[in-house]
Short mmCIF file of C-alpha atoms in Angstrom, two decimals:
data_model
loop_
_atom_site.label_atom_id
_atom_site.label_comp_id
_atom_site.label_asym_id
_atom_site.label_seq_id
_atom_site.Cartn_x
_atom_site.Cartn_y
_atom_site.Cartn_z
CA UNK A 696 96.80 94.14 115.80
CA UNK A 697 96.45 96.88 118.31
CA UNK A 698 98.71 99.99 118.54
CA UNK A 699 100.71 99.95 121.79
CA UNK A 700 102.78 103.09 121.89
CA UNK A 701 102.89 104.63 125.37
CA UNK A 702 105.14 107.11 127.19
CA UNK A 703 107.34 105.65 129.96
CA UNK A 704 105.22 107.36 132.64
CA UNK A 705 101.88 105.96 131.17
CA UNK A 706 103.22 102.43 130.74
CA UNK A 707 104.59 102.10 134.30
CA UNK A 708 101.51 103.70 135.93
CA UNK A 709 99.05 101.57 133.86
CA UNK A 710 100.71 98.16 133.85
CA UNK A 711 102.81 97.81 137.01
CA UNK A 712 100.99 97.51 140.30
CA UNK A 713 102.36 97.40 143.86
CA UNK A 714 103.04 93.79 144.85
CA UNK A 715 103.56 92.52 141.24
CA UNK A 716 106.07 89.86 140.25
CA UNK A 717 108.38 91.71 137.84
CA UNK A 718 110.86 89.85 135.60
CA UNK A 719 113.64 92.21 134.61
CA UNK A 720 115.46 91.84 131.33
CA UNK A 721 119.15 91.99 130.55
CA UNK A 722 122.25 90.54 132.24
CA UNK A 723 124.85 92.29 134.37
CA UNK A 724 124.86 95.80 132.94
CA UNK A 725 123.84 94.72 129.43
CA UNK A 726 120.46 95.60 127.92
CA UNK A 727 119.06 96.29 131.41
CA UNK A 728 115.81 98.30 131.09
CA UNK A 729 117.20 101.10 133.19
CA UNK A 730 114.78 103.82 131.98
CA UNK A 731 111.87 101.65 133.16
CA UNK A 732 113.71 100.89 136.40
CA UNK A 733 114.15 104.66 137.10
CA UNK A 734 110.49 105.30 136.26
CA UNK A 735 109.37 102.61 138.66
CA UNK A 736 111.56 104.33 141.29
CA UNK A 737 110.02 107.72 140.48
CA UNK A 738 106.52 106.37 140.73
CA UNK A 739 107.34 104.85 144.07
CA UNK A 740 106.09 101.31 143.36
CA UNK A 741 106.10 99.03 146.46
CA UNK A 742 106.38 95.42 147.43
CA UNK A 743 107.63 94.16 144.12
CA UNK A 744 109.00 90.69 143.67
CA UNK A 745 111.83 91.09 141.22
CA UNK A 746 113.15 88.24 139.15
CA UNK A 747 116.34 87.79 137.11
CA UNK A 748 119.50 85.71 136.77
CA UNK A 749 122.73 87.74 137.12
CA UNK A 750 121.66 91.29 137.89
CA UNK A 751 123.45 94.52 138.82
CA UNK A 752 122.56 98.26 139.16
CA UNK A 753 118.93 97.61 138.13
CA UNK A 754 118.13 95.30 141.06
CA UNK A 755 120.32 97.27 143.42
CA UNK A 756 118.52 100.50 142.62
CA UNK A 757 114.99 99.14 142.97
CA UNK A 758 116.03 97.48 146.32
CA UNK A 759 117.70 100.64 147.60
CA UNK A 760 114.72 102.80 146.65
CA UNK A 761 112.35 100.63 148.71
CA UNK A 762 110.45 99.22 145.79
CA UNK A 763 111.15 95.61 146.55
CA UNK A 764 109.74 92.99 148.90
CA UNK A 765 111.35 89.81 147.39
CA UNK A 766 114.26 89.01 145.06
CA UNK A 767 114.59 85.83 142.99
CA UNK A 768 118.23 85.82 141.80
CA UNK A 769 121.36 83.84 141.22
CA UNK A 770 123.78 86.77 141.59
CA UNK A 771 123.59 90.52 142.25
CA UNK A 772 126.90 92.38 141.71
CA UNK A 773 128.40 95.39 139.99
CA UNK A 774 131.11 93.29 138.52
CA UNK A 775 134.52 95.14 138.60
CA UNK A 776 132.93 97.98 140.52
CA UNK A 777 132.28 95.79 143.53
CA UNK A 778 129.30 94.98 145.67
CA UNK A 779 125.68 95.79 145.13
CA UNK A 780 125.61 97.48 148.56
CA UNK A 781 121.78 98.21 148.74
CA UNK A 782 121.22 94.51 148.06
CA UNK A 783 123.74 93.55 150.72
CA UNK A 784 122.50 95.92 153.39
CA UNK A 785 118.84 95.04 152.97
CA UNK A 786 119.61 91.32 152.83
CA UNK A 787 121.64 91.56 155.98
CA UNK A 788 118.85 93.40 157.90
CA UNK A 789 116.14 91.05 156.51
CA UNK A 790 114.30 93.92 154.88
CA UNK A 791 114.02 91.98 151.68
CA UNK A 792 113.13 88.24 151.29
CA UNK A 793 115.67 86.32 149.27
CA UNK A 794 114.79 83.48 146.95
CA UNK A 795 118.30 82.45 146.09
CA UNK A 796 118.85 80.34 142.94
CA UNK A 797 121.48 79.05 140.54
CA UNK A 798 121.29 80.72 137.14
CA UNK A 799 119.59 77.69 135.67
CA UNK A 800 116.98 77.28 138.32
CA UNK A 801 115.80 80.84 138.02
CA UNK A 802 115.69 80.54 134.25
CA UNK A 803 113.89 77.13 134.45
CA UNK A 804 111.35 78.65 136.82
CA UNK A 805 110.53 81.14 134.02
CA UNK A 806 110.53 78.48 131.37
CA UNK A 807 108.08 76.56 133.43
CA UNK A 808 105.71 79.57 133.48
CA UNK A 809 106.24 80.07 129.74
CA UNK A 810 105.25 76.50 129.16
CA UNK A 811 102.20 76.93 131.36
CA UNK A 812 103.45 74.32 133.86
CA UNK A 813 103.58 74.59 137.69
CA UNK A 814 107.22 73.31 137.86
CA UNK A 815 110.02 71.72 135.86
CA UNK A 816 112.74 69.25 136.76
CA UNK A 817 116.37 70.05 136.35
CA UNK A 818 119.73 68.34 137.00
CA UNK A 819 122.20 69.60 139.53
CA UNK A 820 121.20 71.56 142.60
CA UNK A 821 121.18 68.55 144.97
CA UNK A 822 123.82 68.77 147.65
CA UNK A 823 124.02 72.53 147.60
CA UNK A 824 122.80 74.62 150.56
CA UNK A 825 121.11 76.85 147.99
CA UNK A 826 118.85 73.79 147.43
CA UNK A 827 118.60 72.98 151.15
CA UNK A 828 117.37 76.37 152.20
CA UNK A 829 115.15 77.06 149.17
CA UNK A 830 111.36 77.15 149.28
CA UNK A 831 111.28 77.12 145.45
CA UNK A 832 113.28 73.82 144.96
CA UNK A 833 112.59 70.28 146.08
CA UNK A 834 113.87 66.79 145.30
CA UNK A 835 111.77 64.56 143.02
CA UNK A 836 112.37 61.13 141.39
CA UNK A 837 112.07 60.74 137.64
CA UNK A 838 108.67 58.85 137.36
CA UNK A 839 110.23 56.60 134.58
CA UNK A 840 113.74 55.86 135.88
CA UNK A 841 113.71 56.78 139.54
CA UNK A 842 116.74 59.03 139.09
CA UNK A 843 116.88 61.85 141.67
CA UNK A 844 116.29 65.33 140.23
CA UNK A 845 115.58 68.85 141.46
CA UNK A 846 112.11 70.36 140.79
CA UNK A 847 111.79 74.15 140.60
CA UNK A 848 108.51 75.97 141.06
CA UNK A 849 107.31 78.16 138.22
CA UNK A 850 107.63 81.91 138.63
CA UNK A 851 104.90 83.57 136.72
CA UNK A 852 105.71 87.29 136.11
CA UNK A 853 102.77 89.72 136.33
CA UNK A 854 104.95 92.00 134.26
CA UNK A 855 108.18 91.63 132.27
CA UNK A 856 110.21 94.70 131.58
CA UNK A 857 112.84 94.62 128.79
CA UNK A 858 114.85 96.97 126.61
CA UNK A 859 115.26 95.99 122.98
CA UNK A 860 116.58 97.48 119.72
CA UNK A 861 113.55 97.96 117.55
CA UNK A 862 109.84 97.40 117.38
CA UNK A 863 106.88 98.59 115.35
CA UNK A 864 103.94 100.33 116.94
CA UNK A 865 102.13 97.02 117.34
CA UNK A 866 104.85 95.47 119.49
CA UNK A 867 106.71 93.20 117.02
CA UNK A 868 110.09 93.36 118.67
CA UNK A 869 113.65 92.88 117.43
CA UNK A 870 116.43 92.05 119.77
CA UNK A 871 119.57 92.32 117.66
CA UNK A 872 122.07 90.75 119.77
CA UNK A 873 122.31 88.49 122.87
CA UNK A 874 118.75 87.55 123.78
CA UNK A 875 119.62 86.52 127.41
CA UNK A 876 116.33 85.29 128.87
CA UNK A 877 114.27 88.21 127.69
CA UNK A 878 112.28 86.24 125.19
CA UNK A 879 111.38 83.51 127.87
CA UNK A 880 110.48 86.33 130.23
CA UNK A 881 108.06 87.86 127.70
CA UNK A 882 106.57 84.45 126.89
CA UNK A 883 105.96 83.73 130.57
CA UNK A 884 104.50 87.07 131.73
CA UNK A 885 100.92 88.35 131.77
CA UNK A 886 102.13 91.71 130.51
CA UNK A 887 105.40 92.80 128.89
CA UNK A 888 106.63 96.43 128.64
CA UNK A 889 109.41 97.02 126.19
CA UNK A 890 111.45 100.17 125.65
CA UNK A 891 113.17 100.33 122.22
CA UNK A 892 115.99 102.33 120.67
CA UNK A 893 113.93 102.73 117.47
CA UNK A 894 110.35 102.51 116.35
CA UNK A 895 110.37 101.02 112.83
CA UNK A 896 107.70 100.87 110.11
CA UNK A 897 105.35 97.97 110.16
CA UNK A 898 106.15 97.22 106.60
CA UNK A 899 109.81 96.72 107.63
CA UNK A 900 108.56 93.99 110.00
CA UNK A 901 106.44 92.43 107.31
CA UNK A 902 109.28 92.34 104.80
CA UNK A 903 111.82 90.83 107.18
CA UNK A 904 109.95 88.17 109.19
CA UNK A 905 113.17 86.42 110.12
CA UNK A 906 114.36 89.40 112.23
CA UNK A 907 111.40 89.50 114.65
CA UNK A 908 112.36 87.93 117.96
CA UNK A 909 109.19 88.63 119.99
CA UNK A 910 105.82 88.91 118.18
CA UNK A 911 103.11 91.37 119.21
CA UNK A 912 100.97 88.78 121.10
CA UNK A 913 103.44 88.87 123.94
CA UNK A 914 103.79 92.69 124.16
CA UNK A 915 101.52 95.03 126.12
CA UNK A 916 103.35 98.31 125.70
CA UNK A 917 106.03 99.79 123.48
CA UNK A 918 107.98 102.87 124.42
CA UNK A 919 110.33 104.77 122.16
CA UNK A 920 113.23 105.29 124.52
CA UNK A 921 116.61 105.81 122.86
CA UNK A 922 119.42 105.00 125.32
CA UNK A 923 116.79 103.24 127.42
CA UNK A 924 119.37 100.79 128.75
CA UNK A 925 121.81 103.61 129.89
CA UNK A 926 124.18 103.24 131.78
CA UNK A 927 123.94 99.56 130.74
CA UNK A 928 125.03 98.61 127.27
CA UNK A 929 122.82 97.87 124.29
CA UNK A 930 124.82 95.59 121.98
CA UNK A 931 125.57 97.01 118.59
CA UNK A 932 124.23 100.43 119.70
CA UNK A 933 126.34 101.46 122.72
CA UNK A 934 128.61 100.08 125.34
CA UNK A 935 127.99 100.55 129.13
CA UNK A 936 128.92 103.90 130.63
CA UNK A 937 131.56 102.80 133.09
CA UNK A 938 131.89 106.26 134.56
CA UNK A 939 128.27 106.35 135.55
CA UNK A 940 128.38 102.85 137.07
CA UNK A 941 131.47 103.83 138.96
CA UNK A 942 129.72 106.95 140.29
CA UNK A 943 126.81 104.70 141.35
CA UNK A 944 129.12 102.18 142.98
CA UNK A 945 130.71 104.95 145.00
CA UNK A 946 127.36 106.50 145.98
CA UNK A 947 125.81 103.30 147.34
CA UNK A 948 128.59 102.76 149.87
CA UNK A 949 126.25 104.62 152.33
CA UNK A 950 122.45 104.94 152.37
CA UNK A 951 122.93 108.70 152.28
CA UNK A 952 125.11 108.66 149.32
CA UNK A 953 122.60 106.49 147.50
CA UNK A 954 119.73 108.90 148.40
CA UNK A 955 121.82 111.71 147.10
CA UNK A 956 122.37 109.79 143.84
CA UNK A 957 118.67 109.06 143.53
CA UNK A 958 117.74 112.70 144.09
CA UNK A 959 120.24 113.88 141.53
CA UNK A 960 120.08 111.24 138.79
CA UNK A 961 116.60 109.74 139.15
CA UNK A 962 113.95 111.66 141.10
CA UNK A 963 114.71 115.14 139.79
CA UNK A 964 115.25 113.95 136.26
CA UNK A 965 113.15 112.60 133.47
CA UNK A 966 114.13 109.88 131.06
CA UNK B 554 162.65 89.19 139.66
CA UNK B 555 160.08 87.41 137.64
CA UNK B 556 159.09 89.15 134.45
CA UNK B 557 155.43 88.20 134.83
CA UNK B 558 152.60 89.04 137.26
CA UNK B 559 150.81 86.53 139.50
CA UNK B 560 147.63 87.16 137.43
CA UNK B 561 149.48 86.20 134.23
CA UNK B 562 150.82 83.03 135.94
CA UNK B 563 147.35 82.06 137.14
CA UNK B 564 145.76 82.75 133.74
CA UNK B 565 148.31 80.29 132.19
CA UNK B 566 147.50 77.72 134.94
CA UNK B 567 143.85 77.98 134.21
CA UNK B 568 144.53 77.81 130.45
CA UNK B 569 146.39 74.53 130.85
CA UNK B 570 143.27 72.93 132.21
CA UNK B 571 141.59 73.34 128.84
CA UNK B 572 142.20 70.50 126.39
CA UNK B 573 141.75 70.79 122.66
CA UNK B 574 137.98 70.33 121.72
CA UNK B 575 136.87 71.07 125.27
CA UNK B 576 133.66 73.15 125.52
CA UNK B 577 134.25 75.75 128.19
CA UNK B 578 131.77 78.16 129.81
CA UNK B 579 133.22 81.45 130.97
CA UNK B 580 131.00 83.29 133.38
CA UNK B 581 130.17 86.80 134.53
CA UNK B 582 133.03 88.89 135.93
CA UNK B 583 135.69 86.33 135.14
CA UNK B 584 138.73 88.19 134.00
CA UNK B 585 141.18 85.29 134.44
CA UNK B 586 138.94 82.66 132.79
CA UNK B 587 138.50 84.90 129.72
CA UNK B 588 142.27 85.16 129.43
CA UNK B 589 142.55 81.43 129.99
CA UNK B 590 140.11 80.67 127.11
CA UNK B 591 141.86 83.10 124.82
CA UNK B 592 145.29 81.66 125.68
CA UNK B 593 144.20 78.06 125.20
CA UNK B 594 142.60 78.82 121.85
CA UNK B 595 145.65 80.66 120.68
CA UNK B 596 148.23 78.10 121.77
CA UNK B 597 147.55 74.48 122.77
CA UNK B 598 143.77 74.07 122.19
CA UNK B 599 142.85 75.72 118.89
CA UNK B 600 139.62 73.66 118.70
CA UNK B 601 138.38 74.47 122.16
CA UNK B 602 134.85 75.92 122.15
CA UNK B 603 134.53 79.24 124.13
CA UNK B 604 131.02 79.86 125.39
CA UNK B 605 130.39 82.96 127.47
CA UNK B 606 127.84 84.95 129.46
CA UNK B 607 127.60 87.53 126.61
CA UNK B 608 125.49 84.69 125.08
CA UNK B 609 127.87 83.83 122.20
CA UNK B 610 129.94 80.98 121.04
CA UNK B 611 133.50 81.26 119.82
CA UNK B 612 134.07 84.97 120.08
CA UNK B 613 137.32 86.48 118.67
CA UNK B 614 137.67 89.67 120.74
CA UNK B 615 140.46 92.05 119.70
CA UNK B 616 140.80 93.27 123.28
CA UNK B 617 139.68 91.90 126.70
CA UNK B 618 136.88 94.13 127.90
CA UNK B 619 136.02 95.07 131.48
CA UNK B 620 132.43 93.74 131.51
CA UNK B 621 132.49 90.04 130.89
CA UNK B 622 129.04 89.94 129.49
CA UNK B 623 129.37 93.07 127.34
CA UNK B 624 129.20 93.54 123.60
CA UNK B 625 132.96 93.40 123.21
CA UNK B 626 132.98 89.71 124.16
CA UNK B 627 130.65 89.05 121.21
CA UNK B 628 133.05 90.17 118.60
CA UNK B 629 133.31 87.85 115.51
CA UNK B 630 131.41 85.11 117.39
CA UNK B 631 129.92 82.47 115.18
CA UNK B 632 126.46 82.61 116.80
CA UNK B 633 124.41 83.71 119.70
CA UNK B 634 123.83 80.96 122.22
CA UNK B 635 121.43 81.92 125.05
CA UNK B 636 122.81 80.75 128.42
CA UNK B 637 119.73 78.55 128.99
CA UNK B 638 120.72 76.59 125.91
CA UNK B 639 124.29 76.26 127.28
CA UNK B 640 122.72 74.84 130.48
CA UNK B 641 120.76 72.39 128.39
CA UNK B 642 124.07 71.32 126.84
CA UNK B 643 125.48 70.84 130.33
CA UNK B 644 122.49 68.71 131.36
CA UNK B 645 123.13 66.52 128.29
CA UNK B 646 126.75 66.11 129.44
CA UNK B 647 128.05 68.15 126.46
CA UNK B 648 129.87 70.91 128.39
CA UNK B 649 133.31 70.02 129.57
CA UNK B 650 134.55 72.70 132.00
CA UNK B 651 133.69 75.75 133.96
CA UNK B 652 135.80 78.19 135.93
CA UNK B 653 134.50 79.12 139.29
CA UNK B 654 135.42 81.92 141.64
CA UNK B 655 134.53 81.89 145.33
CA UNK B 656 134.87 83.85 148.60
CA UNK B 657 135.53 80.59 150.42
CA UNK B 658 136.58 77.09 149.37
CA UNK B 659 136.93 74.28 151.86
CA UNK B 660 139.10 71.14 151.92
CA UNK B 661 136.59 69.18 149.90
CA UNK B 662 136.23 71.82 147.23
CA UNK B 663 132.86 73.09 148.31
CA UNK B 664 132.58 76.80 147.41
CA UNK B 665 130.65 79.69 149.03
CA UNK B 666 129.46 82.83 147.26
CA UNK B 667 126.32 83.28 149.40
CA UNK B 668 126.91 84.29 152.99
CA UNK B 669 129.48 84.65 155.75
CA UNK B 670 127.83 83.67 158.97
CA UNK B 671 124.39 82.04 159.44
CA UNK B 672 122.13 82.06 156.31
CA UNK B 673 119.13 83.74 157.85
CA UNK B 674 121.12 86.39 159.70
CA UNK B 675 124.38 86.74 157.71
CA UNK B 676 127.35 88.75 158.90
CA UNK B 677 128.05 89.44 155.22
CA UNK B 678 125.66 88.89 152.29
CA UNK B 679 127.72 87.99 149.31
CA UNK B 680 126.60 88.33 145.65
CA UNK B 681 125.34 84.76 145.14
CA UNK B 682 126.90 81.86 143.21
CA UNK B 683 125.47 82.52 139.73
CA UNK B 684 125.55 79.19 137.83
CA UNK B 685 127.46 77.24 140.49
CA UNK B 686 124.77 75.27 142.45
CA UNK B 687 123.55 73.86 139.11
CA UNK B 688 126.73 73.30 137.16
CA UNK B 689 129.02 72.16 140.02
CA UNK B 690 126.68 69.19 140.54
CA UNK B 691 127.00 67.96 137.01
CA UNK B 692 130.35 68.75 135.49
CA UNK B 693 134.09 69.47 136.03
CA UNK B 694 135.09 72.73 137.55
CA UNK B 695 138.37 74.56 138.09
CA UNK B 696 138.33 77.00 140.98
CA UNK B 697 140.43 80.20 141.06
CA UNK B 698 141.27 82.12 144.18
CA UNK B 699 143.34 85.33 143.74
CA UNK B 700 144.07 85.69 147.45
CA UNK B 701 145.15 82.39 149.09
CA UNK B 702 144.69 82.90 152.88
CA UNK B 703 143.11 81.17 155.80
CA UNK B 704 139.85 83.18 155.38
CA UNK B 705 139.48 81.96 151.82
CA UNK B 706 140.67 78.37 152.18
CA UNK B 707 138.71 77.10 155.16
CA UNK B 708 138.07 73.75 156.95
CA UNK B 709 134.36 74.00 156.15
CA UNK B 710 132.55 76.68 154.12
CA UNK B 711 129.84 78.68 155.93
CA UNK B 712 127.36 77.72 153.14
CA UNK B 713 127.70 75.34 150.23
CA UNK B 714 126.78 77.41 147.22
CA UNK B 715 128.70 75.23 144.70
CA UNK B 716 129.04 71.53 145.36
CA UNK B 717 132.53 70.16 145.79
CA UNK B 718 132.98 66.72 147.20
CA UNK B 719 130.56 67.69 150.06
CA UNK B 720 131.89 65.68 153.09
CA UNK B 721 134.52 63.83 151.00
CA UNK B 722 134.81 60.16 149.89
CA UNK B 723 131.73 59.04 148.02
CA UNK B 724 129.44 61.84 149.36
CA UNK B 725 128.59 63.15 145.89
CA UNK B 726 127.15 59.72 144.84
CA UNK B 727 125.21 59.61 148.13
CA UNK B 728 123.71 63.05 147.32
CA UNK B 729 122.59 61.97 143.87
CA UNK B 730 125.23 64.02 142.00
CA UNK B 731 127.79 61.36 140.86
CA UNK B 732 129.15 63.26 137.77
CA UNK B 733 131.92 65.86 137.75
CA UNK B 734 133.33 67.75 140.64
CA UNK B 735 136.17 70.24 141.20
CA UNK B 736 139.28 69.26 139.46
CA UNK B 737 141.85 71.86 140.51
CA UNK B 738 142.14 74.88 142.70
CA UNK B 739 144.47 77.57 141.34
CA UNK B 740 145.55 80.34 143.74
CA UNK B 741 148.21 83.08 143.78
CA UNK B 742 150.43 80.65 145.69
CA UNK B 743 149.98 77.20 144.27
CA UNK B 744 147.94 74.63 142.34
CA UNK B 745 145.96 71.91 144.26
CA UNK B 746 143.86 68.91 143.28
CA UNK B 747 141.85 66.35 145.22
CA UNK B 748 143.16 63.04 146.58
CA UNK B 749 141.17 60.36 144.74
CA UNK B 750 139.92 58.37 147.75
CA UNK B 751 139.17 60.94 150.48
CA UNK B 752 138.59 63.83 148.00
CA UNK B 753 140.49 66.11 150.32
CA UNK B 754 142.52 68.89 148.84
CA UNK B 755 146.16 68.09 147.97
CA UNK B 756 149.08 70.23 146.82
CA UNK B 757 150.26 69.74 143.24
CA UNK B 758 152.71 72.55 142.59
CA UNK B 759 153.98 75.71 144.21
CA UNK B 760 154.41 78.86 142.24
CA UNK B 761 158.08 80.04 141.69
CA UNK B 762 159.36 81.96 144.68
CA UNK B 763 156.70 80.69 147.11
CA UNK B 764 157.71 78.61 150.09
CA UNK B 765 155.83 75.47 151.24
CA UNK B 766 155.52 77.05 154.71
CA UNK B 767 153.77 80.08 153.25
CA UNK B 768 151.18 77.86 151.53
CA UNK B 769 150.61 75.87 154.78
CA UNK B 770 150.30 79.03 156.97
CA UNK B 771 147.76 80.57 154.61
CA UNK B 772 145.54 77.43 154.41
CA UNK B 773 142.85 77.09 157.09
CA UNK B 774 142.95 73.28 157.02
CA UNK B 775 145.54 70.46 156.95
CA UNK B 776 146.50 70.35 153.30
CA UNK B 777 147.76 66.99 151.91
CA UNK B 778 151.36 67.49 150.85
CA UNK B 779 152.75 64.67 148.74
CA UNK B 780 156.43 63.66 148.85
CA UNK B 781 157.07 65.22 145.54
CA UNK B 782 155.79 68.85 145.00
CA UNK B 783 156.52 70.42 141.64
CA UNK B 784 157.28 74.00 140.91
CA UNK B 785 154.58 75.64 138.72
CA UNK B 786 155.76 76.20 135.17
CA UNK B 787 155.75 80.03 134.62
CA UNK B 788 154.30 81.57 131.48
CA UNK B 789 156.61 81.57 128.53
CA UNK B 790 157.53 84.59 126.38
CA UNK B 791 154.88 83.88 123.73
CA UNK B 792 152.16 83.61 126.29
CA UNK B 793 153.18 86.82 128.01
CA UNK B 794 153.33 88.72 124.72
CA UNK B 795 149.89 87.41 123.72
CA UNK B 796 148.34 88.46 127.07
CA UNK B 797 149.84 91.95 126.98
CA UNK B 798 148.79 92.42 123.48
CA UNK B 799 145.15 91.28 123.80
CA UNK B 800 144.71 92.98 127.19
CA UNK B 801 146.38 96.35 127.05
CA UNK B 802 144.12 97.78 129.73
CA UNK B 803 145.12 95.14 132.26
CA UNK B 804 141.71 93.56 132.88
CA UNK B 805 143.49 90.45 134.06
CA UNK B 806 144.88 92.33 136.99
CA UNK B 807 141.51 93.51 138.22
CA UNK B 808 141.23 91.10 141.07
CA UNK B 809 144.72 91.73 142.33
CA UNK B 810 144.52 95.46 143.12
#
């Protein structure tokens, strides 16, 4: 096993390239890898294709900061704080390409990649305009029964970024709560960068095999980043910082407000 | 004056759609469906199975939280259940009901959470339909609309994110999605279902204090009005006490401000 401890700056500059397909962990504002997202913004990465199911501030910030070319998603929203305005503005002007999905079609596209397959079938989707306009979905017949099904193209992430609770220095990771699709995303990706609340001793991993959720073979870089999901929640450690999300939701109402937020909270700050 | 809010009335209407032993998926940012699941479990459907986007099964939250995928909705749950496994259950036909919000719903129960205006050059880009394009094709759904008006209840949605009965009649069968479909639409004014032959939306009951004319004026299509229209049964004292106790912050009112 190889030691994989990096700083946030090193990991993002070494393992994320302009134009990469980047799967982003977490759901809504829960266990979102926000420290990694802010570092991607600081390093000015460009033309990323970001992938996730139900996303919030993470996607909106990357889009607003000009890091994104294409978005594969089922929903982008700030929940009770309203609309993800950067997403809305750039979708309306055509500055970002949208690959709109249902939750399960985007998840299944990642599952396909994790299984080393070019596509997977799924039920549903037919009859929806999401299906009709999609370049990622098509109708197929079951080769055995002739039943109509949807097929979804695999999305193979160049990099997956996630935030987890604990890992050892070799990248044996523990997610101690809702896994969301983070494990699938790590399985599917060429490289996975994980920030963790705590670095734990390798012997602790050895003595509690049942607690490891992602073994080291899927992990490229481990970063010790307490509060790395902030202002998203990290189950069992902290809840989301609603005041900060509210501040963000106010700021993004105008491009100028968003730029001011970025300057103050991201660009002139280190995680 | 009624001693309950319209949010409380709607929560109870949604709860009544849950039968004992139903497996119900509650999605992201769904304050009323959370309340409906908790009400059903506490009163008439103690064996219902509550699955949510916080990736757990059968939580027992002490208080309704703001974020509907957050840690507070995992409290005392029996297990983590990743959403992709819940979708696997749905594909097996082992999930009974979802609640669905929408910016627009049309007379055949198609829902739109994607765009207002043309897709490629939208007037308004909406958040996206989350699970709907997948689940609405394969299972029963109940739609909730906090603001019943002619912009929300339209003749034809600008974009079908979630499949209703498409163009009505047997259109779902023709599209290869014979199972399920929207069962009810619950709004701040009334409850509607779908006429079995045409699959067009039909009035079932009007909430106390609402006039039939008000419903018609605020509906952007010709609603089927049967001879007999009931008055919606309001929440009872026990239901109200339960809601106020488990949701002291008023999360259930979020969509009505």
